[in-house]
Coordinates of C-alpha atoms in Angstrom, one line a residue:
M1 CA 3.4 4.5 -24.4
S2 CA 5.5 6.2 -21.8
D3 CA 8.5 4.6 -20.1
A4 CA 10.5 5.1 -16.9
N5 CA 12.9 7.4 -18.5
D6 CA 10.3 9.9 -19.7
P7 CA 10.1 13.1 -17.6
W8 CA 7.1 13.9 -15.5
L9 CA 5.5 17.4 -15.5
I10 CA 4.1 18.3 -12.1
V11 CA 1.8 21.3 -12.4
G12 CA 0.7 23.2 -9.3
L13 CA -2.3 25.2 -10.2
G14 CA -2.8 28.7 -8.8
N15 CA -2.8 32.5 -9.6
P16 CA 0.4 34.5 -9.8
G17 CA 1.0 37.5 -7.5
P18 CA 1.4 38.1 -3.8
E19 CA -2.3 39.0 -3.3
Y20 CA -3.2 35.4 -4.2
A21 CA -0.3 33.6 -2.5
A22 CA -2.2 32.3 0.6
N23 CA -5.6 31.7 -1.1
R24 CA -7.3 28.3 -1.0
H25 CA -7.2 28.4 -4.9
N26 CA -3.4 28.5 -4.6
V27 CA -2.8 25.2 -2.7
G28 CA -1.3 23.7 -5.9
F29 CA 1.4 26.4 -5.9
M30 CA 2.1 25.7 -2.2
V31 CA 2.7 22.0 -3.0
A32 CA 4.9 22.9 -6.0
D33 CA 6.9 25.2 -3.8
L34 CA 7.5 22.4 -1.3
L35 CA 8.5 20.0 -4.0
A36 CA 11.0 22.6 -5.3
E37 CA 12.4 23.0 -1.8
R38 CA 12.8 19.2 -1.5
I39 CA 14.6 19.0 -4.9
G40 CA 16.8 21.9 -3.7
G41 CA 16.4 24.4 -6.5
K42 CA 14.7 27.7 -7.4
F43 CA 12.0 28.3 -9.9
K44 CA 13.1 30.1 -13.1
R45 CA 11.2 31.4 -16.1
A46 CA 10.3 28.6 -18.5
P47 CA 11.6 28.5 -22.0
K48 CA 8.8 29.0 -24.5
A49 CA 6.0 29.1 -21.9
Q50 CA 4.3 31.5 -19.5
A51 CA 5.3 29.6 -16.4
Q52 CA 8.0 29.2 -13.7
V53 CA 9.8 25.8 -13.8
L54 CA 12.3 23.8 -11.8
E55 CA 14.0 20.7 -13.3
G56 CA 15.3 18.0 -11.1
R57 CA 14.8 14.5 -9.7
I58 CA 12.3 13.2 -7.2
G59 CA 12.6 10.0 -5.2
P60 CA 15.4 7.9 -3.7
P61 CA 18.6 7.5 -5.8
G62 CA 18.4 4.5 -8.1
P63 CA 15.7 3.0 -10.2
L64 CA 12.9 4.8 -8.3
S65 CA 14.3 8.3 -9.0
R66 CA 12.2 10.2 -11.5
R67 CA 13.2 13.1 -13.8
V68 CA 10.7 15.9 -13.1
V69 CA 9.7 19.4 -14.2
V70 CA 7.8 21.2 -11.4
A71 CA 5.8 24.0 -12.9
K72 CA 3.6 27.0 -11.8
P73 CA 1.7 28.5 -14.8
M74 CA 1.9 32.3 -14.6
S75 CA -1.2 32.9 -16.8
Y76 CA -3.9 32.9 -14.1
M77 CA -5.9 29.8 -13.2
N78 CA -8.5 29.9 -16.0
L79 CA -5.7 30.1 -18.7
S80 CA -3.5 27.3 -17.3
G81 CA -3.9 25.0 -20.3
G82 CA -1.7 27.1 -22.7
P83 CA 1.4 27.2 -20.6
V84 CA 1.0 23.5 -19.6
S85 CA 0.6 22.4 -23.2
A86 CA 3.7 24.5 -24.2
L87 CA 5.7 22.9 -21.3
R88 CA 4.6 19.4 -22.3
D89 CA 5.7 20.0 -25.9
F90 CA 9.0 21.5 -24.9
Y91 CA 10.0 18.8 -22.4
K92 CA 8.4 16.0 -24.5
V93 CA 6.3 14.7 -21.6
P94 CA 3.8 11.9 -22.3
L95 CA 0.2 12.9 -21.3
D96 CA 0.1 10.2 -18.6
H97 CA 3.2 11.8 -17.0
V98 CA 1.4 15.1 -16.5
V99 CA 0.1 15.7 -12.9
A100 CA -2.1 18.6 -11.9
V101 CA -2.2 19.5 -8.2
H102 CA -5.3 21.6 -7.4
D103 CA -7.9 22.6 -4.8
E104 CA -11.1 20.7 -4.8
L105 CA -14.4 22.0 -3.3
D106 CA -16.2 18.7 -3.1
I107 CA -13.8 17.1 -0.7
D108 CA -13.4 17.9 3.0
Y109 CA -10.6 20.2 4.0
G110 CA -7.2 18.5 3.8
A111 CA -8.4 15.2 2.3
L112 CA -6.6 14.0 -0.9
R113 CA -7.9 12.1 -3.9
L114 CA -5.6 10.9 -6.6
K115 CA -7.0 9.9 -10.0
L116 CA -6.2 9.6 -13.7
G117 CA -8.5 11.4 -16.1
G118 CA -12.1 12.5 -15.4
G119 CA -14.1 15.7 -15.6
D120 CA -13.2 19.2 -14.4
N121 CA -16.0 19.5 -11.8
G122 CA -16.3 23.2 -12.5
H123 CA -12.6 23.9 -11.8
N124 CA -11.4 26.5 -14.3
G125 CA -7.7 25.4 -14.1
L126 CA -8.7 21.9 -15.0
K127 CA -11.2 23.1 -17.6
S128 CA -8.4 25.0 -19.4
M129 CA -5.9 22.1 -19.1
T130 CA -8.4 19.6 -20.5
K131 CA -9.2 21.9 -23.4
S132 CA -5.5 22.0 -24.3
L133 CA -4.4 18.4 -23.4
G134 CA -7.5 16.2 -23.3
P135 CA -8.6 14.7 -20.0
D136 CA -6.1 11.8 -19.6
Y137 CA -3.7 13.4 -17.1
H138 CA -3.3 12.7 -13.4
R139 CA -4.9 14.9 -10.8
I140 CA -4.1 15.3 -7.1
R141 CA -7.2 16.8 -5.6
F142 CA -6.6 18.7 -2.3
G143 CA -9.9 19.2 -0.4
I144 CA -10.8 22.7 0.6
G145 CA -14.4 22.0 1.5
R146 CA -17.5 24.0 0.5
P147 CA -18.1 27.7 1.3
P148 CA -19.9 28.4 4.5
G149 CA -23.5 29.7 4.4
R150 CA -24.3 31.7 1.3
M151 CA -20.8 32.7 0.4
Q152 CA -20.1 32.5 -3.3
V153 CA -17.7 29.8 -4.5
A154 CA -15.5 32.4 -6.3
D155 CA -15.2 34.4 -3.1
F156 CA -14.4 31.4 -1.1
V157 CA -11.6 30.0 -3.3
L158 CA -10.0 33.5 -3.5
K159 CA -9.9 33.9 0.3
D160 CA -6.9 32.8 2.4
F161 CA -7.2 29.7 4.5
S162 CA -8.8 30.4 7.9
S163 CA -6.7 30.6 11.1
T164 CA -8.0 27.1 12.1
E165 CA -7.2 25.6 8.7
R166 CA -3.7 27.2 8.7
K167 CA -2.8 25.3 11.9
E168 CA -2.8 22.1 9.8
L169 CA -1.9 23.5 6.4
A170 CA 1.8 22.9 6.4
F171 CA 1.3 19.2 7.4
L172 CA -1.4 18.7 4.7
V173 CA 0.7 20.4 2.0
D174 CA 3.6 18.1 3.1
R175 CA 1.3 15.1 2.8
A176 CA 0.2 16.2 -0.7
A177 CA 3.9 16.5 -1.8
D178 CA 4.5 13.0 -0.4
S179 CA 1.6 11.7 -2.5
V180 CA 3.2 13.2 -5.7
E181 CA 6.5 11.3 -4.9
C182 CA 4.6 8.1 -4.2
L183 CA 2.7 8.4 -7.5
L184 CA 5.9 8.8 -9.5
A185 CA 7.8 6.1 -7.7
E186 CA 5.2 3.5 -7.1
G187 CA 2.3 4.2 -9.5
L188 CA -1.3 5.3 -9.1
E189 CA -2.9 2.3 -7.3
R190 CA -0.2 2.3 -4.6
A191 CA -0.5 6.1 -4.2
Q192 CA -4.3 5.9 -4.0
S193 CA -4.3 3.3 -1.4
A194 CA -1.8 5.2 0.7
Y195 CA -3.2 8.7 0.4
N196 CA -6.8 8.7 -0.8
S197 CA -9.1 9.7 2.1

């Protein structure tokens, strides 16, 4: 069983490289980048894992402050499980202290859903993580909506957010980062009632 002193591993899912940076599929990286900014540090190469990491603390000083490792796997989305598993072993993170932040097709754009465990819903990053870790980690699902018309899902997730979506994106990424902080400080139920939409 985990305790309050155990570190948390916050994994933003995405694809490495500038050509993917603004894609819908990379919203997990966007949230990880904002958390890193809030902590006030820079990502560095992870020891023993194909990932970039930042170690620090999240939350107000005192008993609600949490030790965290914010990570961005550099393996491409469908191979995320390997780096996440290596990070979890290296930092000795209990499984219920692993949080994946990822894009979600079946939720309206900008809506958030926090949950513990569950299926992968066809998401290759989650599929890979579940294969490596089992399903019992937290997920913060960031809605990107369904592709319009006959557009293929693979094309849709690898496209940048539309100009209309981009108007709200910074606010929504900020809210997703807030939900991570709330989950760590106050627990899943509290975070769900505050942020699930």
